JSON list of C-alpha atoms in Angstrom, two decimals:
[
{"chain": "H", "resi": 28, "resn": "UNK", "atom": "CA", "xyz": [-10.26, -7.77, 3.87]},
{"chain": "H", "resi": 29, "resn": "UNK", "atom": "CA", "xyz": [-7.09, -9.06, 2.51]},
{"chain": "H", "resi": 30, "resn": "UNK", "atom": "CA", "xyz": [-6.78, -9.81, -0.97]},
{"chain": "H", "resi": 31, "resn": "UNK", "atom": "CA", "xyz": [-3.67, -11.49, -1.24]},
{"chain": "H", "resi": 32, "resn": "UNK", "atom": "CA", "xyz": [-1.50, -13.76, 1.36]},
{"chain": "H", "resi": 33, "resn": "UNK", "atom": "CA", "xyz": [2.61, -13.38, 1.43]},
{"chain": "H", "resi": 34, "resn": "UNK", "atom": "CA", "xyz": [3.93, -16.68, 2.00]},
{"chain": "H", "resi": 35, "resn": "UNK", "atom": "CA", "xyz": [6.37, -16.82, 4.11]},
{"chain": "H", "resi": 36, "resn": "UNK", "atom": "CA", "xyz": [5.54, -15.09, 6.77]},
{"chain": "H", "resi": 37, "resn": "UNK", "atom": "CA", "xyz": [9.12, -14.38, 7.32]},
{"chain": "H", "resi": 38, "resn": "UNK", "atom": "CA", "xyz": [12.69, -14.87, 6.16]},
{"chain": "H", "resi": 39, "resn": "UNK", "atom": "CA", "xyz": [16.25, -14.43, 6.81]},
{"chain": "H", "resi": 40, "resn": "UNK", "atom": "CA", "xyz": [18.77, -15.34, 4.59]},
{"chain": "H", "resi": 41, "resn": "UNK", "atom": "CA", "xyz": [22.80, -14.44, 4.44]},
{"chain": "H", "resi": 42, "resn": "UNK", "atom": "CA", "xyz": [24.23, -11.66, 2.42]},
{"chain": "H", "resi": 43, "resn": "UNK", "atom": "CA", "xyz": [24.71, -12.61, -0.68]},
{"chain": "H", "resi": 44, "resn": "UNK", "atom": "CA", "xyz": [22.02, -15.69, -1.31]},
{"chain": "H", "resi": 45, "resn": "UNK", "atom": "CA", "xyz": [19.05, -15.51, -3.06]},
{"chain": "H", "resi": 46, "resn": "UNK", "atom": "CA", "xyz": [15.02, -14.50, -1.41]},
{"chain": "H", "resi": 47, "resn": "UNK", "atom": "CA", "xyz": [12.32, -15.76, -3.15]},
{"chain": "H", "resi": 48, "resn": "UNK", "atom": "CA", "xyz": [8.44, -14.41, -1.81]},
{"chain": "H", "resi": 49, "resn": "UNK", "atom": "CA", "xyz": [5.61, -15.63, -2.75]},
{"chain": "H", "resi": 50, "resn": "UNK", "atom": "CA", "xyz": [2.13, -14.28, -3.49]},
{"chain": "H", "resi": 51, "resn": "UNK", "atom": "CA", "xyz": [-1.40, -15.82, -3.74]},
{"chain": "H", "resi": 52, "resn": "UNK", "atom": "CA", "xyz": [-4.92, -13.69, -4.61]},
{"chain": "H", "resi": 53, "resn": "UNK", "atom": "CA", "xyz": [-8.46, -14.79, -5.24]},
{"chain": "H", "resi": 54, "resn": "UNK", "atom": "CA", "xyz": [-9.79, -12.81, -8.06]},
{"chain": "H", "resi": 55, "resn": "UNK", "atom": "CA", "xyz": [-8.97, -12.15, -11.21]},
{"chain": "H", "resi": 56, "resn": "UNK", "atom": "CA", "xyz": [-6.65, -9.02, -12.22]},
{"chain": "H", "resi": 57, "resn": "UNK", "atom": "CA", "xyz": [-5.35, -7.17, -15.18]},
{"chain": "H", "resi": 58, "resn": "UNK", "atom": "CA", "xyz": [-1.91, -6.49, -13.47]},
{"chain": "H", "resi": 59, "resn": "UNK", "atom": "CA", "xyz": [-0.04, -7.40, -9.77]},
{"chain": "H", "resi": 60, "resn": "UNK", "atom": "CA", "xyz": [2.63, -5.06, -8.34]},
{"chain": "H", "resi": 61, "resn": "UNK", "atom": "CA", "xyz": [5.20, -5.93, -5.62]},
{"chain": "H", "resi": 62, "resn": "UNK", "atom": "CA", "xyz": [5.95, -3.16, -2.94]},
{"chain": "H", "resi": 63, "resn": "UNK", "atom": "CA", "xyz": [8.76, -2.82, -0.06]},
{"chain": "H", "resi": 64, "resn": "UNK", "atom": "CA", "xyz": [8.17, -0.98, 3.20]},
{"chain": "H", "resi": 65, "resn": "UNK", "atom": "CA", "xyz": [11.11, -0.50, 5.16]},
{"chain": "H", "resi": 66, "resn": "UNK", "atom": "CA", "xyz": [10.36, -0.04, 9.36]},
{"chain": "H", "resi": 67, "resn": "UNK", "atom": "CA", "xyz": [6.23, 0.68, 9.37]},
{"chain": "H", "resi": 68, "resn": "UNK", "atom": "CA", "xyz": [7.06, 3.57, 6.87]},
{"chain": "H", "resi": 69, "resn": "UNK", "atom": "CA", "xyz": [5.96, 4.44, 3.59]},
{"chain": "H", "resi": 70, "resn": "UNK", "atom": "CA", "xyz": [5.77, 2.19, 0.76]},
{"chain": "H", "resi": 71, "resn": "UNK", "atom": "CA", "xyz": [8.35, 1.93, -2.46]},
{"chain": "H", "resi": 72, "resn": "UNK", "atom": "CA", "xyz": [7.14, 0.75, -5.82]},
{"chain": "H", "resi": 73, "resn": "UNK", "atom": "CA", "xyz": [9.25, -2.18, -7.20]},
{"chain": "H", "resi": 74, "resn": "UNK", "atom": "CA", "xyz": [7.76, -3.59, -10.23]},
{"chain": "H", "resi": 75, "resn": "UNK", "atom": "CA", "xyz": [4.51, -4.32, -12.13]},
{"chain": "H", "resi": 76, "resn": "UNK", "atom": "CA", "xyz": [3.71, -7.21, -14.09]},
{"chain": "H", "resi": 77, "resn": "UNK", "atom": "CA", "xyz": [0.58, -7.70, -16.45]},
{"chain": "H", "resi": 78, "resn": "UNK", "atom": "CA", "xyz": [-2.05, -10.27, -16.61]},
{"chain": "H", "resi": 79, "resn": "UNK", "atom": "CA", "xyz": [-0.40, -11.36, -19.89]},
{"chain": "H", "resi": 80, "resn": "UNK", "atom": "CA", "xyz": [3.20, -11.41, -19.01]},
{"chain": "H", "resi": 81, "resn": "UNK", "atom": "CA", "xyz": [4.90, -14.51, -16.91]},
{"chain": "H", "resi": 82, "resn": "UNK", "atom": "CA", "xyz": [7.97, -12.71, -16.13]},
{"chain": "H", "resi": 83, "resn": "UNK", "atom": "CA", "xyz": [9.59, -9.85, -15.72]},
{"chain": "H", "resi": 84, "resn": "UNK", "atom": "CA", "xyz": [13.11, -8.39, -14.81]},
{"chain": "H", "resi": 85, "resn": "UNK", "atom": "CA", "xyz": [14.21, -5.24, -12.71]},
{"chain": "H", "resi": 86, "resn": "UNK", "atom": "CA", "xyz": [17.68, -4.97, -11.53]},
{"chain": "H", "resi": 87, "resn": "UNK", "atom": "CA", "xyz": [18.21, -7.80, -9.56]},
{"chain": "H", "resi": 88, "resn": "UNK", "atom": "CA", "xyz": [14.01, -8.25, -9.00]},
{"chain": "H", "resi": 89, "resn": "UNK", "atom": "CA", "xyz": [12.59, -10.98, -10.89]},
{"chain": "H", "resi": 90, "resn": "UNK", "atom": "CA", "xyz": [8.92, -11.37, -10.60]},
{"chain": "H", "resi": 91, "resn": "UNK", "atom": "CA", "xyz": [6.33, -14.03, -11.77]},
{"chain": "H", "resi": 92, "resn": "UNK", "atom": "CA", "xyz": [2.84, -14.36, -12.61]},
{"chain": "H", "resi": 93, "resn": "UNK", "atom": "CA", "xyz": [0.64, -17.36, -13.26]},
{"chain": "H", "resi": 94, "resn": "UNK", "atom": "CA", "xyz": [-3.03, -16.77, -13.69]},
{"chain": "H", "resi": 95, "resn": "UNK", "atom": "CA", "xyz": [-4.56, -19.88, -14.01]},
{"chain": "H", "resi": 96, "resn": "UNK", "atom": "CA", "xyz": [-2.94, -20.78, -10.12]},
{"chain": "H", "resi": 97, "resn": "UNK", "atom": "CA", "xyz": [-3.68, -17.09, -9.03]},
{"chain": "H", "resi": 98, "resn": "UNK", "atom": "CA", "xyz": [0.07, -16.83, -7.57]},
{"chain": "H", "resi": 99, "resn": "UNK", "atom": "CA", "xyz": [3.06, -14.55, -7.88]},
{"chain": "H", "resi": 100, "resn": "UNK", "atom": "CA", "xyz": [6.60, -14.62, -6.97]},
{"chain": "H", "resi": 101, "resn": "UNK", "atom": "CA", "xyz": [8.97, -12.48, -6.15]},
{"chain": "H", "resi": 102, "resn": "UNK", "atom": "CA", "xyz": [12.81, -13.66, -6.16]},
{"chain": "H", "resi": 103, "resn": "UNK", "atom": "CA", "xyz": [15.68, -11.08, -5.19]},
{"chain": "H", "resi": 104, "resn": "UNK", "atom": "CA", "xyz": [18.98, -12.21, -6.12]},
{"chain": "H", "resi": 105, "resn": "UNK", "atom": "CA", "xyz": [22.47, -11.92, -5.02]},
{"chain": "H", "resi": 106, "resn": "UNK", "atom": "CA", "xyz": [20.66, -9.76, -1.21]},
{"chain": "H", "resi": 107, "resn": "UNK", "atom": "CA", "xyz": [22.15, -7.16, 0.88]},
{"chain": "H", "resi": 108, "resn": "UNK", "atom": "CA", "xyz": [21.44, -6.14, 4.27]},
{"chain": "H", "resi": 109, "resn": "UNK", "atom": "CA", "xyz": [19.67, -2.93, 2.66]},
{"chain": "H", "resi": 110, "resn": "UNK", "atom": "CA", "xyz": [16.93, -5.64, 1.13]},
{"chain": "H", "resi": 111, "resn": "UNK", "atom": "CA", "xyz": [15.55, -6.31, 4.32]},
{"chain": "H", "resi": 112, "resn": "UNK", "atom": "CA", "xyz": [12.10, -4.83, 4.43]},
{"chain": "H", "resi": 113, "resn": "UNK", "atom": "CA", "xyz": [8.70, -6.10, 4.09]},
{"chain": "H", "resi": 114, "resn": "UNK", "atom": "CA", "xyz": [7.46, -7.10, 1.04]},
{"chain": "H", "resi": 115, "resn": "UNK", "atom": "CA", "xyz": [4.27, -6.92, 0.22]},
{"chain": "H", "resi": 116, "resn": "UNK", "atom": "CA", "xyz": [2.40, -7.61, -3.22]},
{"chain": "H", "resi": 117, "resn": "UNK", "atom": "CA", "xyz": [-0.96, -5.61, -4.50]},
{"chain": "H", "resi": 118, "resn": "UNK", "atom": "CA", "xyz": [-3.58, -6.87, -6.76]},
{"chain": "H", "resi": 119, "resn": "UNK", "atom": "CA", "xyz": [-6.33, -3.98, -8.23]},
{"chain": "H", "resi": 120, "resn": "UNK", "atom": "CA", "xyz": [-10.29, -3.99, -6.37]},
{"chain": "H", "resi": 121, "resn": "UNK", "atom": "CA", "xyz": [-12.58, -5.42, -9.00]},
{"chain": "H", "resi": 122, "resn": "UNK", "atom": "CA", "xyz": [-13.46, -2.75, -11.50]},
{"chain": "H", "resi": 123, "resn": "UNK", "atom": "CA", "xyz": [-10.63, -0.35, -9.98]},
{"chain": "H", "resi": 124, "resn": "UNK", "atom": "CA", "xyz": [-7.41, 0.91, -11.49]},
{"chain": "H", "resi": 125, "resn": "UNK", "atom": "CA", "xyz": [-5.58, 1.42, -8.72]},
{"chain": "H", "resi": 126, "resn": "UNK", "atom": "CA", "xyz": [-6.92, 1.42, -5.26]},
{"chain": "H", "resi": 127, "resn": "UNK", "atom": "CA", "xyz": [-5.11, -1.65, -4.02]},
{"chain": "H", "resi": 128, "resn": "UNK", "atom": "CA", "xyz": [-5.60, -4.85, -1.92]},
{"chain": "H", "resi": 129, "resn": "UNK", "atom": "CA", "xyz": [-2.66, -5.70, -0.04]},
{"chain": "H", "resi": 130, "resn": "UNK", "atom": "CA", "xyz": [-1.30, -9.19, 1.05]},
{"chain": "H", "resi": 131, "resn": "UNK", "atom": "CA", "xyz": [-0.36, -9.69, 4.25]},
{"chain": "H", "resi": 132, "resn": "UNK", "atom": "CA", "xyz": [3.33, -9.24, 3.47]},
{"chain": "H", "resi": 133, "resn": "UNK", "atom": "CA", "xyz": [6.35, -11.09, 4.14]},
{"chain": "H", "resi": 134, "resn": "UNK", "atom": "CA", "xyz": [9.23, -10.08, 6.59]},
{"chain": "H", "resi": 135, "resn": "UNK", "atom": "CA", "xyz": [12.80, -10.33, 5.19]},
{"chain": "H", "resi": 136, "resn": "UNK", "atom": "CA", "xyz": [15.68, -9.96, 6.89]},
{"chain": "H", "resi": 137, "resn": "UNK", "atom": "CA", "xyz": [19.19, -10.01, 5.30]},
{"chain": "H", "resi": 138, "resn": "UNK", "atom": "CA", "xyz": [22.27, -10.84, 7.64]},
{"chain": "H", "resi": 139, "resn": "UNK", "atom": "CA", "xyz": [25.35, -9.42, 6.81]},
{"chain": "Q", "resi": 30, "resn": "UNK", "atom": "CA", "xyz": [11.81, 10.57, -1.48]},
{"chain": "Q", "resi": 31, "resn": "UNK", "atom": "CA", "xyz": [8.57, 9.96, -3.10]},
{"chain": "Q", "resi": 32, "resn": "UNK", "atom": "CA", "xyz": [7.30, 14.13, -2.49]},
{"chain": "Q", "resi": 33, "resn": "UNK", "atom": "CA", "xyz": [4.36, 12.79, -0.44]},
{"chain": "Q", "resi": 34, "resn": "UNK", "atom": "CA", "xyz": [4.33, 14.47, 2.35]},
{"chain": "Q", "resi": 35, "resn": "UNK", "atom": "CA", "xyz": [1.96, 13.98, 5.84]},
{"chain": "Q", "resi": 36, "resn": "UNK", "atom": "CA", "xyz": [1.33, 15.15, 8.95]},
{"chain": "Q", "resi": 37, "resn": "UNK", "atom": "CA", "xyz": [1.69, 14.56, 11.68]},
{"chain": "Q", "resi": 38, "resn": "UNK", "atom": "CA", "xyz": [4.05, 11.73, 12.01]},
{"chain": "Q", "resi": 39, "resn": "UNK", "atom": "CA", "xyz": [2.57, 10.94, 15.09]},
{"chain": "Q", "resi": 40, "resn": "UNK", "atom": "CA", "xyz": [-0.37, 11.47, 17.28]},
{"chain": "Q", "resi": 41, "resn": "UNK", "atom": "CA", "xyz": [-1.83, 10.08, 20.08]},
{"chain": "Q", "resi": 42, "resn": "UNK", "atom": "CA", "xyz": [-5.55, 10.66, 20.70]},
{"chain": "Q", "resi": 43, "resn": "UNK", "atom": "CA", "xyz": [-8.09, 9.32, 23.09]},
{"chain": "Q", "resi": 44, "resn": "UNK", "atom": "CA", "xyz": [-10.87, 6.92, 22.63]},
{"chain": "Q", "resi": 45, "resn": "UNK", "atom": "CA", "xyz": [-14.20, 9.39, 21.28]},
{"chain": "Q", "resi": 46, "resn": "UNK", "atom": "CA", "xyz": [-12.08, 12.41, 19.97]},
{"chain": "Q", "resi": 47, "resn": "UNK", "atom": "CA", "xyz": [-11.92, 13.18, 16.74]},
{"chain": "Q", "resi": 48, "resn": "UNK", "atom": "CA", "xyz": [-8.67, 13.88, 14.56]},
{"chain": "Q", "resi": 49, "resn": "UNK", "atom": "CA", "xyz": [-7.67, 14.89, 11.26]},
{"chain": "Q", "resi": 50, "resn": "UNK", "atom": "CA", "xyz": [-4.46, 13.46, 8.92]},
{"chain": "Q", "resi": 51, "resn": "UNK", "atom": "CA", "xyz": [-2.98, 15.54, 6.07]},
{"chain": "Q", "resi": 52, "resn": "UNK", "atom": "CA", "xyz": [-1.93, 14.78, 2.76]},
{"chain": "Q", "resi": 53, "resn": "UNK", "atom": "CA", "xyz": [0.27, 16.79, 0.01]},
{"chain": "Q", "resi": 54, "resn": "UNK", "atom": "CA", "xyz": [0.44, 14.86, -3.07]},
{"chain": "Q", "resi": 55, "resn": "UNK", "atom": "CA", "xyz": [3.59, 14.56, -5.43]},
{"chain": "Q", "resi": 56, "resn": "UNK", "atom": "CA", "xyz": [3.49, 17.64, -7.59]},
{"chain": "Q", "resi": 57, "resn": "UNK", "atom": "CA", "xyz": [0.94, 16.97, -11.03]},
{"chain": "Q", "resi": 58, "resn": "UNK", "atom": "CA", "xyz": [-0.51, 14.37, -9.14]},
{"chain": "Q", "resi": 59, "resn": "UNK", "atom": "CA", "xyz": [-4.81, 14.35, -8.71]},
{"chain": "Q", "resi": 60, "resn": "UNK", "atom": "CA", "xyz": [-5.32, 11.52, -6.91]},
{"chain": "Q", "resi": 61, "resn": "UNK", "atom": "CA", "xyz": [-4.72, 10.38, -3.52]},
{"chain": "Q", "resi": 62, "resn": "UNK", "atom": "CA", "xyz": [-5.67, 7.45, -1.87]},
{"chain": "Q", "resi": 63, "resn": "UNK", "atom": "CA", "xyz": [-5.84, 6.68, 1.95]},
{"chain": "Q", "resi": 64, "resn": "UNK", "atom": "CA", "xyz": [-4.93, 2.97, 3.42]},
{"chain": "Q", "resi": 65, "resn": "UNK", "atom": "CA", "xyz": [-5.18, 2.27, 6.94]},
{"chain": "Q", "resi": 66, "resn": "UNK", "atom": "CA", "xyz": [-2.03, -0.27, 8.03]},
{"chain": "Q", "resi": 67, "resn": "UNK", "atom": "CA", "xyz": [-2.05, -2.14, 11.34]},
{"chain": "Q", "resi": 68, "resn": "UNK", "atom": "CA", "xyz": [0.37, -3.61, 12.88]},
{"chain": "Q", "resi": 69, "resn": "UNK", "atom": "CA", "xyz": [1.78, -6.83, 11.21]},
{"chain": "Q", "resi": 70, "resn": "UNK", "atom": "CA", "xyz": [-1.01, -6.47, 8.66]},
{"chain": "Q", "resi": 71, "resn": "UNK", "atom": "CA", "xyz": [-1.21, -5.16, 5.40]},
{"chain": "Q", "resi": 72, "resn": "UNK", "atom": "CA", "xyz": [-2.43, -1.80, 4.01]},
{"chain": "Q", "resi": 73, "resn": "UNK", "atom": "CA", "xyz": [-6.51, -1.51, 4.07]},
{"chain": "Q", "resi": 74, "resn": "UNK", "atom": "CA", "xyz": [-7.40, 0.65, 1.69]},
{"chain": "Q", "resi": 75, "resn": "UNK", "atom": "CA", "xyz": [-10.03, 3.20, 3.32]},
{"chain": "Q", "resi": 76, "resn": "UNK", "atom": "CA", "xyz": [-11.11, 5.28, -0.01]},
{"chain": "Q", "resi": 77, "resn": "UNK", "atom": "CA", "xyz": [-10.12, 7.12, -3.09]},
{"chain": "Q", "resi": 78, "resn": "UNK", "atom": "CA", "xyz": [-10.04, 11.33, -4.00]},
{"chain": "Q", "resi": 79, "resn": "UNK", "atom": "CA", "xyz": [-9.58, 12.24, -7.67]},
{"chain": "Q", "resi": 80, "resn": "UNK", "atom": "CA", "xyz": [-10.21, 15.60, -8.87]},
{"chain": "Q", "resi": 81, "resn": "UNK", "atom": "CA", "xyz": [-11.49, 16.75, -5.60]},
{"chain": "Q", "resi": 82, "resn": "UNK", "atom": "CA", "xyz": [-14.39, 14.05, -5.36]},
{"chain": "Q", "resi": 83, "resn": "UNK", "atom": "CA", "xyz": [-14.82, 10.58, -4.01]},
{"chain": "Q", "resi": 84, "resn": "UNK", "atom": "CA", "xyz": [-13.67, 7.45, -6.23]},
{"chain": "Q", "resi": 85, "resn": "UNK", "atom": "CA", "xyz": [-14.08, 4.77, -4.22]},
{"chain": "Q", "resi": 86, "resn": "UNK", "atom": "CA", "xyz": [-14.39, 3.67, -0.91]},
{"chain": "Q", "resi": 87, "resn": "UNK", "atom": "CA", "xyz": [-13.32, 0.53, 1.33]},
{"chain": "Q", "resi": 88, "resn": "UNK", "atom": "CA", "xyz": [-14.78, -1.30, 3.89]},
{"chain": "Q", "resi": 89, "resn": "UNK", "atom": "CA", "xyz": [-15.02, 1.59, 6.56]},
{"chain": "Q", "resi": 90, "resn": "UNK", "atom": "CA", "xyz": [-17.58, 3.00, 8.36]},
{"chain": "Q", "resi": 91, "resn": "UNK", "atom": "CA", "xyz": [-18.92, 6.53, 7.68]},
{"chain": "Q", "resi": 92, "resn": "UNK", "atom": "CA", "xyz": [-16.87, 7.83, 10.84]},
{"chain": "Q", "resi": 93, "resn": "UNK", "atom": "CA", "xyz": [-13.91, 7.97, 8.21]},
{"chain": "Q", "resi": 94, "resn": "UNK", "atom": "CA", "xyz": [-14.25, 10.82, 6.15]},
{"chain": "Q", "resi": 95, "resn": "UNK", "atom": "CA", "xyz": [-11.92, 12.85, 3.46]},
{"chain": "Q", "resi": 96, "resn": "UNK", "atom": "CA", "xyz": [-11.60, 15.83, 1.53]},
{"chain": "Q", "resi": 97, "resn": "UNK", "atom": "CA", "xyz": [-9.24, 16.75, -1.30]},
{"chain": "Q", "resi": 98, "resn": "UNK", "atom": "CA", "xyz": [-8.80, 20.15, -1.83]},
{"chain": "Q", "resi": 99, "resn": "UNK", "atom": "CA", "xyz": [-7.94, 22.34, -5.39]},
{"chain": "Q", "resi": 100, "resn": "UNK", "atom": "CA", "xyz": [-4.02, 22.01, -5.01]},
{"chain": "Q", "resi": 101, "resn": "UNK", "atom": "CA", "xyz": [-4.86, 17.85, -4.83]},
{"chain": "Q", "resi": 102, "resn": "UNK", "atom": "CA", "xyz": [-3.80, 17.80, -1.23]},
{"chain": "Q", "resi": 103, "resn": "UNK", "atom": "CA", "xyz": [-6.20, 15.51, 0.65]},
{"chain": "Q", "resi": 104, "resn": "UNK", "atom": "CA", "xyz": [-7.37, 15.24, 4.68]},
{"chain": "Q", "resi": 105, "resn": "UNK", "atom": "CA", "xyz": [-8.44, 11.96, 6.32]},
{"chain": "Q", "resi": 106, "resn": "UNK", "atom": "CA", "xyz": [-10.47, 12.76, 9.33]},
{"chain": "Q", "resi": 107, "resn": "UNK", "atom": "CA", "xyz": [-11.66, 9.71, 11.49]},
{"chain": "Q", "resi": 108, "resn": "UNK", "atom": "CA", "xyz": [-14.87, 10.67, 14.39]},
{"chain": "Q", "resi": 109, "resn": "UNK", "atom": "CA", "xyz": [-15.45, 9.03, 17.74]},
{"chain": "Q", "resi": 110, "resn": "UNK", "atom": "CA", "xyz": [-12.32, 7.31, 17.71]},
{"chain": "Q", "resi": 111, "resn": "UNK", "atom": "CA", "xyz": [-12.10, 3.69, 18.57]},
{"chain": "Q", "resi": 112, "resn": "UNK", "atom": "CA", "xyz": [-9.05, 1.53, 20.25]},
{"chain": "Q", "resi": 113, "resn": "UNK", "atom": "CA", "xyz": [-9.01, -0.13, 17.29]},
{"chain": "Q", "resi": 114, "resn": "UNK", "atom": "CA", "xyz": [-8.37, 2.97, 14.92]},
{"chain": "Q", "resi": 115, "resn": "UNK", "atom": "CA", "xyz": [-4.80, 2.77, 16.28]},
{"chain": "Q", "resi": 116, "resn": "UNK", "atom": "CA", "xyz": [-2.33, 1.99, 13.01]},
{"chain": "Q", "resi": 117, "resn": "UNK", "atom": "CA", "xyz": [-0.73, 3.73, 10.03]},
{"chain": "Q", "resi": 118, "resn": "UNK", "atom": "CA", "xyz": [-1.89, 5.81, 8.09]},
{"chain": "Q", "resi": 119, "resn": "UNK", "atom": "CA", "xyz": [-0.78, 5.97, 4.29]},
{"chain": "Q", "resi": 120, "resn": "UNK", "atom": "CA", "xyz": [-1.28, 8.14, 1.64]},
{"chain": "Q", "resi": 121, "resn": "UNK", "atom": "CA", "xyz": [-0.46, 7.38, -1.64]},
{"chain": "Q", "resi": 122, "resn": "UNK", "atom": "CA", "xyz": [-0.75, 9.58, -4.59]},
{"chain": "Q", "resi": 123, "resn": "UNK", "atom": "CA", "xyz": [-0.70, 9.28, -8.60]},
{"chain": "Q", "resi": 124, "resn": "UNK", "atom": "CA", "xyz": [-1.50, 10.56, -11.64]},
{"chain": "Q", "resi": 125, "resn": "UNK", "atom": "CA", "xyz": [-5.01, 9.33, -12.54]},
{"chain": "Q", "resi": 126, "resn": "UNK", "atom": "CA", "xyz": [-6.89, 6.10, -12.15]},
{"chain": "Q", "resi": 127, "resn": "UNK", "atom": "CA", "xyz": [-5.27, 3.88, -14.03]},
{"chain": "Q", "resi": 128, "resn": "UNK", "atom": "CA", "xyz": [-3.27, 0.73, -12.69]},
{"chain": "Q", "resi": 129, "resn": "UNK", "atom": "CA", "xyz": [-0.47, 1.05, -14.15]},
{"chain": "Q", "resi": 130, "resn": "UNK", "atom": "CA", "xyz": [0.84, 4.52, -13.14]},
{"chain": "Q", "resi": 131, "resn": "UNK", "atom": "CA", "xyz": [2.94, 4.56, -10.37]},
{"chain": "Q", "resi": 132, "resn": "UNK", "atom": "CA", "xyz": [1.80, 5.38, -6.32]},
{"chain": "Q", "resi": 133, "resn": "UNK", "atom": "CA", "xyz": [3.56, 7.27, -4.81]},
{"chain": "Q", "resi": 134, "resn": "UNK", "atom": "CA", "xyz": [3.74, 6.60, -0.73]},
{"chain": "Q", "resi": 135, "resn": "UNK", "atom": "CA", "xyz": [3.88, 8.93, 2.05]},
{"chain": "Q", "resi": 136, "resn": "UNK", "atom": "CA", "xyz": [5.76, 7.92, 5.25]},
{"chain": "Q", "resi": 137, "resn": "UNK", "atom": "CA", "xyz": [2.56, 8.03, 7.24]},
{"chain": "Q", "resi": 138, "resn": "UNK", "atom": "CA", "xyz": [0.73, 9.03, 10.81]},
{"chain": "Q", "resi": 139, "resn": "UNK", "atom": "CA", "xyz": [0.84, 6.76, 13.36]},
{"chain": "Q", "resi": 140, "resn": "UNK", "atom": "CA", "xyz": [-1.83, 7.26, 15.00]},
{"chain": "Q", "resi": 141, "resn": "UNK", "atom": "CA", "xyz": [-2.60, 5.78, 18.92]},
{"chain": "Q", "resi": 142, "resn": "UNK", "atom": "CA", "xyz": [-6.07, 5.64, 20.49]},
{"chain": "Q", "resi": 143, "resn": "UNK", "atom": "CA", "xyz": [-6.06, 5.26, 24.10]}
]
């Protein structure tokens, strides 16, 4: 079963503006990671964030966290047509390091 | 390129047979795990190999079996295939269990049951 729903479903945005993805899970976790899969292919790593941080930076990635709502966001700034991908974000099975529940995983696409 | 390899790309089976997806794992890496992907969902994850022995398993019948081998490379084999086995599959390997190390993603099988 799905852990985690990507809200939206989809986007498209212009070169240039600014994506912003959100997350929602149902358990409790120690950490959330955000993931881009480009075409049905294999998944890239973006960025983790711990139960104990709110924010974090990477590049032009800026990820949230807010326990008490059970929610995440994921904004990318300044896109390019390379960004579009789907997006998906993973939250840890209870008592697991990493084997992974994914969200369902929003569609972005970037218009030149 | 994450060095997670598998094969095949991509298969096409009928409903009953039986088929078997391959793993190598990024180099140093002893643990692979397997996720199941159709389309317009997200990854399922099916179960977990560390050190050459089961670590967990999703919500999938017994019909989905695996096997890592010495060199950490792992096999997913599925039995009695059903219409509804038909997605990608995705490997992902790291260096032990905890959540914070990195997985690494292989491209996939896609795999069609007619």
């Amino acid at each position: 079963s799905q852990q985690g729903e990507e809200d939206p479903q989809a986007l498209s945005i212009q070169e240039g503006e600014n994506a912003t993805m959100n997350c929602s899970y149902k358990t409790s976790i120690n950490n959330l990671q955000w993931y881009r899969q480009n075409s049905g292919r294999g998944l890239v790593h973006l960025i983790l964030i711990r139960s104990n941080e709110r924010e974090k930076h990477s590049g032009r990635l800026r990820v949230t966290l807010d326990t008490s709502k059970k929610s995440s966001s994921l904004l990318i700034t300044a896109s390019r047509a390379a960004d579009t991908a789907s997006y998906f974000c993973a939250t840890p099975r209870r008592n697991t390091g990493n084997q992974f529940y994914f969200g369902t995983g929003t569609s972005l696409t970037v218009i030149p | 390129e994450t060095g997670v390899t598998q094969s095949p790309t991509h298969l096409i089976k009928t409903r009953g047979q039986q088929v078997t997806l391959r793993c190598s794992s990024q180099s140093g890496h002893n643990t692979v795990s397997w996720y199941q992907q159709a389309l317009g969902q997200g990854p399922q994850f099916i179960f977990q190999y560390y050190r050459e022995e089961e670590n967990g398993r999703g919500n999938f019948p017994p019909r989905f079996s695996g096997l890592q081998f010495p060199n950490y490379s792992s096999e997913l084999n599925v039995n009695a295939l059903e219409l509804d086995d038909s997605a990608l599959y995705l490997c992902a390997s790291s260096l032990g269990l905890q959540g914070t190390e990195t997985q690494y993603f292989g491209p996939g099988t896609r795999l069609l049951v007619l």
